[in-house]
PDB file of C-alpha atoms and ligand atoms in Angstrom:
ATOM      1  CA  UNK A  15      -9.668 -50.575 -87.849  1.00 61.00           C
ATOM      2  CA  UNK A  16     -10.683 -54.200 -87.153  1.00 69.00           C
ATOM      3  CA  UNK A  17      -8.329 -57.061 -87.936  1.00 72.00           C
ATOM      4  CA  UNK A  18      -9.284 -59.893 -90.312  1.00 77.00           C
ATOM      5  CA  UNK A  19     -10.566 -62.906 -88.346  1.00 79.00           C
ATOM      6  CA  UNK A  20      -7.740 -65.201 -89.558  1.00 81.00           C
ATOM      7  CA  UNK A  21      -5.108 -62.751 -88.256  1.00 79.00           C
ATOM      8  CA  UNK A  22      -6.496 -62.374 -84.730  1.00 78.00           C
ATOM      9  CA  UNK A  23      -4.992 -65.553 -83.156  1.00 80.00           C
ATOM     10  CA  UNK A  24      -1.561 -64.356 -84.322  1.00 83.00           C
ATOM     11  CA  UNK A  25      -1.752 -61.069 -82.417  1.00 85.00           C
ATOM     12  CA  UNK A  26       0.031 -61.273 -79.035  1.00 85.00           C
ATOM     13  CA  UNK A  27      -2.366 -60.947 -76.029  1.00 86.00           C
ATOM     14  CA  UNK A  28      -0.584 -57.814 -74.752  1.00 90.00           C
ATOM     15  CA  UNK A  29      -1.119 -56.094 -78.098  1.00 88.00           C
ATOM     16  CA  UNK A  30      -4.773 -57.129 -78.125  1.00 86.00           C
ATOM     17  CA  UNK A  31      -5.257 -55.625 -74.630  1.00 90.00           C
ATOM     18  CA  UNK A  32      -3.532 -52.389 -75.705  1.00 90.00           C
ATOM     19  CA  UNK A  33      -5.768 -52.132 -78.774  1.00 88.00           C
ATOM     20  CA  UNK A  34      -8.883 -52.638 -76.616  1.00 88.00           C
ATOM     21  CA  UNK A  35      -7.745 -49.951 -74.140  1.00 91.00           C
ATOM     22  CA  UNK A  36      -7.035 -47.502 -76.942  1.00 91.00           C
ATOM     23  CA  UNK A  37     -10.442 -48.189 -78.495  1.00 89.00           C
ATOM     24  CA  UNK A  38     -12.157 -47.506 -75.135  1.00 89.00           C
ATOM     25  CA  UNK A  39     -10.128 -44.299 -74.674  1.00 86.00           C
ATOM     26  CA  UNK A  40     -11.003 -42.905 -78.067  1.00 86.00           C
ATOM     27  CA  UNK A  41     -14.699 -43.833 -77.615  1.00 85.00           C
ATOM     28  CA  UNK A  42     -14.691 -42.022 -74.249  1.00 82.00           C
ATOM     29  CA  UNK A  43     -12.984 -38.974 -75.702  1.00 80.00           C
ATOM     30  CA  UNK A  44     -15.486 -38.829 -78.514  1.00 82.00           C
ATOM     31  CA  UNK A  45     -18.351 -39.201 -76.039  1.00 79.00           C
ATOM     32  CA  UNK A  46     -17.220 -36.176 -73.989  1.00 77.00           C
ATOM     33  CA  UNK A  47     -16.090 -33.966 -76.863  1.00 82.00           C
ATOM     34  CA  UNK A  48     -17.821 -30.657 -77.198  1.00 80.00           C
ATOM     35  CA  UNK A  49     -20.048 -29.951 -80.187  1.00 82.00           C
ATOM     36  CA  UNK A  50     -21.838 -26.714 -79.252  1.00 93.00           C
ATOM     37  CA  UNK A  51     -20.235 -23.321 -78.599  1.00 95.00           C
ATOM     38  CA  UNK A  52     -20.690 -21.763 -75.132  1.00 97.00           C
ATOM     39  CA  UNK A  53     -19.962 -18.375 -73.577  1.00 98.00           C
ATOM     40  CA  UNK A  54     -17.809 -17.694 -70.538  1.00 98.00           C
ATOM     41  CA  UNK A  55     -19.021 -14.752 -68.413  1.00 97.00           C
ATOM     42  CA  UNK A  56     -15.586 -14.504 -66.777  1.00 97.00           C
ATOM     43  CA  UNK A  57     -13.190 -14.196 -69.720  1.00 97.00           C
ATOM     44  CA  UNK A  58     -15.669 -13.580 -72.547  1.00 97.00           C
ATOM     45  CA  UNK A  59     -14.533 -16.631 -74.518  1.00 97.00           C
ATOM     46  CA  UNK A  60     -17.109 -17.850 -77.031  1.00 97.00           C
ATOM     47  CA  UNK A  61     -16.516 -21.242 -78.552  1.00 96.00           C
ATOM     48  CA  UNK A  62     -16.083 -24.882 -77.671  1.00 96.00           C
ATOM     49  CA  UNK A  63     -15.394 -25.744 -74.024  1.00 96.00           C
ATOM     50  CA  UNK A  64     -13.785 -28.962 -72.855  1.00 94.00           C
ATOM     51  CA  UNK A  65     -14.519 -31.796 -70.428  1.00 92.00           C
ATOM     52  CA  UNK A  66     -13.255 -31.955 -66.828  1.00 93.00           C
ATOM     53  CA  UNK A  67     -13.500 -34.260 -63.826  1.00 88.00           C
ATOM     54  CA  UNK A  68     -13.772 -37.942 -63.023  1.00 82.00           C
ATOM     55  CA  UNK A  69     -16.102 -39.027 -64.481  1.00 82.00           C
ATOM     56  CA  UNK A  70     -15.725 -36.309 -67.121  1.00 87.00           C
ATOM     57  CA  UNK A  71     -18.384 -33.608 -67.284  1.00 92.00           C
ATOM     58  CA  UNK A  72     -18.999 -32.428 -70.823  1.00 92.00           C
ATOM     59  CA  UNK A  73     -18.163 -28.734 -71.392  1.00 95.00           C
ATOM     60  CA  UNK A  74     -17.223 -28.237 -67.723  1.00 96.00           C
ATOM     61  CA  UNK A  75     -14.103 -26.155 -68.442  1.00 96.00           C
ATOM     62  CA  UNK A  76     -13.786 -22.918 -70.408  1.00 97.00           C
ATOM     63  CA  UNK A  77     -10.914 -23.193 -72.871  1.00 96.00           C
ATOM     64  CA  UNK A  78     -10.260 -19.459 -72.481  1.00 96.00           C
ATOM     65  CA  UNK A  79      -9.659 -19.183 -68.712  1.00 97.00           C
ATOM     66  CA  UNK A  80     -10.120 -22.703 -67.322  1.00 97.00           C
ATOM     67  CA  UNK A  81     -13.199 -21.754 -65.284  1.00 97.00           C
ATOM     68  CA  UNK A  82     -15.540 -24.525 -64.151  1.00 97.00           C
ATOM     69  CA  UNK A  83     -19.340 -24.425 -63.867  1.00 98.00           C
ATOM     70  CA  UNK A  84     -19.395 -23.119 -60.293  1.00 97.00           C
ATOM     71  CA  UNK A  85     -16.913 -20.314 -61.061  1.00 98.00           C
ATOM     72  CA  UNK A  86     -19.121 -19.127 -63.929  1.00 98.00           C
ATOM     73  CA  UNK A  87     -22.236 -19.268 -61.706  1.00 98.00           C
ATOM     74  CA  UNK A  88     -20.411 -17.191 -59.070  1.00 98.00           C
ATOM     75  CA  UNK A  89     -19.388 -14.670 -61.722  1.00 98.00           C
ATOM     76  CA  UNK A  90     -22.904 -14.394 -63.135  1.00 98.00           C
ATOM     77  CA  UNK A  91     -24.042 -13.384 -59.627  1.00 97.00           C
ATOM     78  CA  UNK A  92     -21.053 -11.090 -58.996  1.00 97.00           C
ATOM     79  CA  UNK A  93     -21.115  -9.516 -62.456  1.00 95.00           C
ATOM     80  CA  UNK A  94     -17.774  -7.771 -61.854  1.00 92.00           C
ATOM     81  CA  UNK A  95     -19.625  -5.419 -59.488  1.00 95.00           C
ATOM     82  CA  UNK A  96     -17.547  -4.605 -56.364  1.00 95.00           C
ATOM     83  CA  UNK A  97     -20.733  -3.563 -54.498  1.00 95.00           C
ATOM     84  CA  UNK A  98     -21.669  -7.262 -54.336  1.00 97.00           C
ATOM     85  CA  UNK A  99     -18.588  -7.918 -52.210  1.00 97.00           C
ATOM     86  CA  UNK A 100     -18.174  -5.090 -49.693  1.00 96.00           C
ATOM     87  CA  UNK A 101     -14.643  -4.883 -48.335  1.00 91.00           C
ATOM     88  CA  UNK A 102     -12.510  -5.960 -46.766  1.00 98.00           C
ATOM     89  CA  UNK A 103     -12.960  -9.269 -48.620  1.00 98.00           C
ATOM     90  CA  UNK A 104     -11.523 -12.585 -47.422  1.00 98.00           C
ATOM     91  CA  UNK A 105     -11.335 -15.451 -49.955  1.00 98.00           C
ATOM     92  CA  UNK A 106     -10.738 -18.930 -48.498  1.00 97.00           C
ATOM     93  CA  UNK A 107      -8.942 -21.556 -50.609  1.00 96.00           C
ATOM     94  CA  UNK A 108      -9.046 -19.121 -53.528  1.00 97.00           C
ATOM     95  CA  UNK A 109      -9.725 -20.516 -56.962  1.00 96.00           C
ATOM     96  CA  UNK A 110      -6.995 -18.924 -59.083  1.00 96.00           C
ATOM     97  CA  UNK A 111      -9.373 -18.186 -61.964  1.00 97.00           C
ATOM     98  CA  UNK A 112     -11.455 -16.025 -59.601  1.00 97.00           C
ATOM     99  CA  UNK A 113      -8.585 -14.594 -57.560  1.00 97.00           C
ATOM    100  CA  UNK A 114      -6.839 -13.274 -60.697  1.00 96.00           C
ATOM    101  CA  UNK A 115      -9.876 -11.166 -61.508  1.00 96.00           C
ATOM    102  CA  UNK A 116     -11.148 -10.279 -58.025  1.00 97.00           C
ATOM    103  CA  UNK A 117      -7.872  -8.936 -56.660  1.00 97.00           C
ATOM    104  CA  UNK A 118      -7.606  -5.960 -59.066  1.00 96.00           C
ATOM    105  CA  UNK A 119     -11.311  -5.158 -58.648  1.00 96.00           C
ATOM    106  CA  UNK A 120     -11.428  -5.267 -54.843  1.00 96.00           C
ATOM    107  CA  UNK A 121      -8.905  -3.013 -53.085  1.00 90.00           C
ATOM    108  CA  UNK A 122      -9.204  -4.763 -49.678  1.00 95.00           C
ATOM    109  CA  UNK A 123      -8.970  -8.317 -51.025  1.00 98.00           C
ATOM    110  CA  UNK A 124      -7.126 -10.993 -48.964  1.00 97.00           C
ATOM    111  CA  UNK A 125      -6.694 -14.658 -49.838  1.00 97.00           C
ATOM    112  CA  UNK A 126      -6.522 -17.304 -47.101  1.00 97.00           C
ATOM    113  CA  UNK A 127      -5.403 -20.911 -47.033  1.00 95.00           C
ATOM    114  CA  UNK A 128      -4.023 -23.347 -44.493  1.00 94.00           C
ATOM    115  CA  UNK A 129      -1.885 -25.333 -46.941  1.00 91.00           C
ATOM    116  CA  UNK A 130      -1.270 -23.240 -50.085  1.00 90.00           C
ATOM    117  CA  UNK A 131       0.439 -19.888 -50.584  1.00 90.00           C
ATOM    118  CA  UNK A 132      -1.981 -17.076 -49.670  1.00 95.00           C
ATOM    119  CA  UNK A 133      -2.035 -13.652 -48.024  1.00 96.00           C
ATOM    120  CA  UNK A 134      -3.118 -15.253 -44.739  1.00 96.00           C
ATOM    121  CA  UNK A 135      -2.114 -18.757 -43.626  1.00 96.00           C
ATOM    122  CA  UNK A 136      -5.050 -19.544 -41.353  1.00 96.00           C
ATOM    123  CA  UNK A 137      -7.316 -22.374 -40.257  1.00 95.00           C
ATOM    124  CA  UNK A 138     -10.968 -21.717 -41.088  1.00 97.00           C
ATOM    125  CA  UNK A 139     -12.051 -23.394 -37.828  1.00 97.00           C
ATOM    126  CA  UNK A 140     -10.020 -20.951 -35.695  1.00 97.00           C
ATOM    127  CA  UNK A 141      -8.698 -18.027 -37.696  1.00 96.00           C
ATOM    128  CA  UNK A 142      -7.428 -15.872 -34.828  1.00 95.00           C
ATOM    129  CA  UNK A 143      -8.788 -12.841 -36.727  1.00 97.00           C
ATOM    130  CA  UNK A 144     -10.686 -10.082 -34.901  1.00 97.00           C
ATOM    131  CA  UNK A 145     -14.494 -10.007 -34.651  1.00 97.00           C
ATOM    132  CA  UNK A 146     -16.276  -8.255 -37.512  1.00 96.00           C
ATOM    133  CA  UNK A 147     -13.111  -7.765 -39.584  1.00 97.00           C
ATOM    134  CA  UNK A 148     -14.594  -8.441 -43.059  1.00 98.00           C
ATOM    135  CA  UNK A 149     -17.423  -7.087 -45.151  1.00 97.00           C
ATOM    136  CA  UNK A 150     -17.568 -10.220 -47.310  1.00 98.00           C
ATOM    137  CA  UNK A 151     -16.123 -13.738 -47.263  1.00 98.00           C
ATOM    138  CA  UNK A 152     -15.919 -16.114 -50.229  1.00 98.00           C
ATOM    139  CA  UNK A 153     -15.729 -19.790 -49.341  1.00 97.00           C
ATOM    140  CA  UNK A 154     -16.365 -22.248 -52.167  1.00 97.00           C
ATOM    141  CA  UNK A 155     -16.069 -25.998 -51.651  1.00 95.00           C
ATOM    142  CA  UNK A 156     -14.290 -25.759 -48.297  1.00 96.00           C
ATOM    143  CA  UNK A 157     -16.966 -26.549 -45.683  1.00 97.00           C
ATOM    144  CA  UNK A 158     -17.271 -30.186 -46.771  1.00 95.00           C
ATOM    145  CA  UNK A 159     -13.620 -30.701 -45.714  1.00 94.00           C
ATOM    146  CA  UNK A 160     -13.744 -29.372 -42.152  1.00 94.00           C
ATOM    147  CA  UNK A 161     -15.650 -29.234 -38.852  1.00 95.00           C
ATOM    148  CA  UNK A 162     -18.401 -27.066 -40.281  1.00 96.00           C
ATOM    149  CA  UNK A 163     -19.965 -26.203 -36.904  1.00 97.00           C
ATOM    150  CA  UNK A 164     -16.702 -24.529 -35.901  1.00 97.00           C
ATOM    151  CA  UNK A 165     -16.049 -23.067 -39.371  1.00 97.00           C
ATOM    152  CA  UNK A 166     -19.515 -21.549 -39.886  1.00 97.00           C
ATOM    153  CA  UNK A 167     -19.471 -19.971 -36.415  1.00 97.00           C
ATOM    154  CA  UNK A 168     -15.988 -18.594 -37.115  1.00 97.00           C
ATOM    155  CA  UNK A 169     -17.045 -17.138 -40.487  1.00 98.00           C
ATOM    156  CA  UNK A 170     -20.040 -15.491 -38.834  1.00 97.00           C
ATOM    157  CA  UNK A 171     -17.842 -14.074 -36.052  1.00 97.00           C
ATOM    158  CA  UNK A 172     -15.279 -12.454 -38.376  1.00 97.00           C
ATOM    159  CA  UNK A 173     -17.969 -10.932 -40.625  1.00 98.00           C
ATOM    160  CA  UNK A 174     -19.007  -7.395 -39.804  1.00 97.00           C
ATOM    161  CA  UNK A 175     -22.705  -6.865 -38.971  1.00 96.00           C
ATOM    162  CA  UNK A 176     -24.471  -6.571 -42.334  1.00 96.00           C
ATOM    163  CA  UNK A 177     -21.650  -8.527 -44.007  1.00 97.00           C
ATOM    164  CA  UNK A 178     -22.118 -11.503 -46.296  1.00 97.00           C
ATOM    165  CA  UNK A 179     -20.699 -14.972 -46.727  1.00 98.00           C
ATOM    166  CA  UNK A 180     -20.745 -16.236 -50.329  1.00 98.00           C
ATOM    167  CA  UNK A 181     -20.318 -20.000 -50.374  1.00 97.00           C
ATOM    168  CA  UNK A 182     -20.971 -23.208 -52.251  1.00 97.00           C
ATOM    169  CA  UNK A 183     -20.690 -26.890 -51.303  1.00 97.00           C
ATOM    170  CA  UNK A 184     -21.422 -30.280 -52.849  1.00 96.00           C
ATOM    171  CA  UNK A 185     -25.107 -30.766 -52.070  1.00 96.00           C
ATOM    172  CA  UNK A 186     -27.720 -33.349 -52.995  1.00 96.00           C
ATOM    173  CA  UNK A 187     -31.015 -31.460 -52.978  1.00 95.00           C
ATOM    174  CA  UNK A 188     -32.961 -34.727 -52.969  1.00 96.00           C
ATOM    175  CA  UNK A 189     -31.632 -35.472 -49.472  1.00 95.00           C
ATOM    176  CA  UNK A 190     -33.276 -33.869 -46.462  1.00 96.00           C
ATOM    177  CA  UNK A 191     -30.278 -34.558 -44.251  1.00 97.00           C
ATOM    178  CA  UNK A 192     -26.552 -34.289 -44.743  1.00 96.00           C
ATOM    179  CA  UNK A 193     -24.739 -37.612 -45.038  1.00 95.00           C
ATOM    180  CA  UNK A 194     -21.731 -37.820 -42.736  1.00 92.00           C
ATOM    181  CA  UNK A 195     -20.162 -40.506 -40.618  1.00 91.00           C
ATOM    182  CA  UNK A 196     -17.142 -39.794 -38.428  1.00 90.00           C
ATOM    183  CA  UNK A 197     -16.144 -43.473 -38.449  1.00 94.00           C
ATOM    184  CA  UNK A 198     -15.358 -43.214 -42.200  1.00 90.00           C
ATOM    185  CA  UNK A 199     -11.749 -42.093 -42.054  1.00 91.00           C
ATOM    186  CA  UNK A 200      -9.597 -43.681 -44.758  1.00 93.00           C
ATOM    187  CA  UNK A 201      -8.924 -41.869 -48.038  1.00 92.00           C
ATOM    188  CA  UNK A 202     -10.490 -44.690 -50.037  1.00 94.00           C
ATOM    189  CA  UNK A 203     -13.661 -44.846 -47.938  1.00 92.00           C
ATOM    190  CA  UNK A 204     -14.094 -41.074 -47.938  1.00 91.00           C
ATOM    191  CA  UNK A 205     -13.741 -40.991 -51.736  1.00 91.00           C
ATOM    192  CA  UNK A 206     -16.326 -43.748 -52.002  1.00 92.00           C
ATOM    193  CA  UNK A 207     -18.839 -42.235 -49.567  1.00 90.00           C
ATOM    194  CA  UNK A 208     -18.319 -38.485 -49.997  1.00 89.00           C
ATOM    195  CA  UNK A 209     -16.942 -38.094 -53.521  1.00 87.00           C
ATOM    196  CA  UNK A 210     -13.344 -37.149 -52.638  1.00 86.00           C
ATOM    197  CA  UNK A 211     -10.590 -38.538 -50.422  1.00 86.00           C
ATOM    198  CA  UNK A 212     -10.590 -35.424 -48.230  1.00 89.00           C
ATOM    199  CA  UNK A 213     -14.341 -34.777 -47.946  1.00 92.00           C
ATOM    200  CA  UNK A 214     -16.069 -35.644 -44.682  1.00 88.00           C
ATOM    201  CA  UNK A 215     -19.703 -35.209 -45.733  1.00 94.00           C
ATOM    202  CA  UNK A 216     -22.129 -34.741 -48.573  1.00 96.00           C
ATOM    203  CA  UNK A 217     -24.660 -32.025 -47.791  1.00 97.00           C
ATOM    204  CA  UNK A 218     -28.432 -32.313 -48.012  1.00 97.00           C
ATOM    205  CA  UNK A 219     -31.119 -29.649 -47.745  1.00 97.00           C
ATOM    206  CA  UNK A 220     -30.270 -29.100 -44.066  1.00 97.00           C
ATOM    207  CA  UNK A 221     -27.167 -27.170 -45.156  1.00 98.00           C
ATOM    208  CA  UNK A 222     -29.351 -24.068 -44.689  1.00 98.00           C
ATOM    209  CA  UNK A 223     -30.238 -25.121 -41.115  1.00 97.00           C
ATOM    210  CA  UNK A 224     -26.551 -25.368 -40.286  1.00 97.00           C
ATOM    211  CA  UNK A 225     -25.940 -21.862 -41.623  1.00 98.00           C
ATOM    212  CA  UNK A 226     -28.901 -20.501 -39.665  1.00 97.00           C
ATOM    213  CA  UNK A 227     -27.676 -22.240 -36.507  1.00 97.00           C
ATOM    214  CA  UNK A 228     -24.355 -20.408 -36.960  1.00 96.00           C
ATOM    215  CA  UNK A 229     -26.271 -17.116 -36.891  1.00 96.00           C
ATOM    216  CA  UNK A 230     -26.861 -16.231 -40.548  1.00 96.00           C
ATOM    217  CA  UNK A 231     -30.199 -14.476 -40.506  1.00 87.00           C
ATOM    218  CA  UNK A 232     -30.949 -14.480 -44.234  1.00 95.00           C
ATOM    219  CA  UNK A 233     -29.782 -16.830 -46.970  1.00 97.00           C
ATOM    220  CA  UNK A 234     -30.242 -15.983 -50.648  1.00 98.00           C
ATOM    221  CA  UNK A 235     -29.799 -18.788 -53.162  1.00 98.00           C
ATOM    222  CA  UNK A 236     -28.440 -18.246 -56.660  1.00 97.00           C
ATOM    223  CA  UNK A 237     -29.425 -21.251 -58.784  1.00 98.00           C
ATOM    224  CA  UNK A 238     -28.096 -22.355 -62.163  1.00 98.00           C
ATOM    225  CA  UNK A 239     -31.300 -22.611 -64.165  1.00 98.00           C
ATOM    226  CA  UNK A 240     -32.981 -21.809 -67.471  1.00 97.00           C
ATOM    227  CA  UNK A 241     -31.193 -20.893 -70.685  1.00 98.00           C
ATOM    228  CA  UNK A 242     -28.112 -19.637 -68.779  1.00 97.00           C
ATOM    229  CA  UNK A 243     -27.304 -23.298 -68.049  1.00 98.00           C
ATOM    230  CA  UNK A 244     -26.991 -23.904 -71.791  1.00 97.00           C
ATOM    231  CA  UNK A 245     -25.345 -20.622 -72.749  1.00 98.00           C
ATOM    232  CA  UNK A 246     -22.678 -20.692 -70.042  1.00 98.00           C
ATOM    233  CA  UNK A 247     -22.390 -24.477 -69.525  1.00 97.00           C
ATOM    234  CA  UNK A 248     -23.530 -24.438 -65.876  1.00 98.00           C
ATOM    235  CA  UNK A 249     -24.399 -27.460 -63.778  1.00 97.00           C
ATOM    236  CA  UNK A 250     -28.212 -27.568 -63.678  1.00 97.00           C
ATOM    237  CA  UNK A 251     -29.499 -26.739 -60.188  1.00 97.00           C
ATOM    238  CA  UNK A 252     -26.074 -25.886 -58.758  1.00 97.00           C
ATOM    239  CA  UNK A 253     -26.248 -23.116 -56.155  1.00 97.00           C
ATOM    240  CA  UNK A 254     -24.295 -20.248 -54.705  1.00 98.00           C
ATOM    241  CA  UNK A 255     -25.468 -19.304 -51.210  1.00 98.00           C
ATOM    242  CA  UNK A 256     -25.260 -15.669 -50.141  1.00 98.00           C
ATOM    243  CA  UNK A 257     -25.614 -15.644 -46.351  1.00 98.00           C
ATOM    244  CA  UNK A 258     -26.167 -12.371 -44.545  1.00 97.00           C
ATOM    245  CA  UNK A 259     -25.067 -11.503 -41.067  1.00 95.00           C
ATOM    246  CA  UNK A 260     -27.692  -9.323 -39.434  1.00 91.00           C
ATOM    247  CA  UNK A 261     -26.915  -5.615 -39.505  1.00 88.00           C
ATOM    248  CA  UNK A 262     -26.286  -3.917 -36.153  1.00 80.00           C
ATOM    249  CA  UNK A 263     -29.431  -2.289 -34.722  1.00 76.00           C
ATOM    250  CA  UNK A 264     -29.595   1.426 -35.449  1.00 71.00           C
ATOM    251  CA  UNK A 265     -27.794   3.339 -32.733  1.00 62.00           C
ATOM    252  CA  UNK A 266     -25.919   0.264 -31.428  1.00 54.00           C
ATOM    253  CA  UNK A 267     -22.151   0.011 -31.770  1.00 54.00           C
ATOM    254  CA  UNK A 268     -21.052  -2.078 -34.775  1.00 48.00           C
TER     255      UNK A 268
HETATM  256 ZN1  LIG B 327     -13.457 -18.330 -69.540  1.00 90.62          ZN
END
């Protein structure tokens, strides 16, 4: 409600600032409010989703299970089918919305994290785990935080021949090369340059070259596209990478 012109000079400046802030807040909330129902492939919720992130992404979060766009894209690929993730399965920095559902489906499921509670407290750059120990590894939005040359080689080493790494990262497909700069070290500068205070790069198309250099022979790309983007509120063009370690030659020891 706007004040009459004659009353405005009588309103204390602090109250005027508060009113302006509140007006901006409610305009922002209205701008990001959901209007169209969506469907969550993870929990089955059908209805309005809600915004998430800074800046807010409209309909990013399912109001049934809290899943974000990338979790729903992962689940559309996985489809609740254990054959997609041959065991034993290792899940780095597990997203709780996925872990809650994967653990009962996958008998040999292990979570891993260096900082949070998990089955294994390990560093992705040097896990100390035996060669070829896992049939599948899930690693979403981790590689942009770490020395990815070390981490990718380590993931390849602990995968069994024929095993698969399922991963996603922040990537700008319009960039040929990854943007990284080791001299950018402060939290503020990293947030400015790489999108978050603890990111050390923003990937470009050469993300695939890095995976190949680590030994992954085949990389399949699952892309959020077409009507599924609308139905399930996915981020257009977002990708899940399914990276295959070469199977052992017939007759050779695994
Ligand atoms: Zn859901």
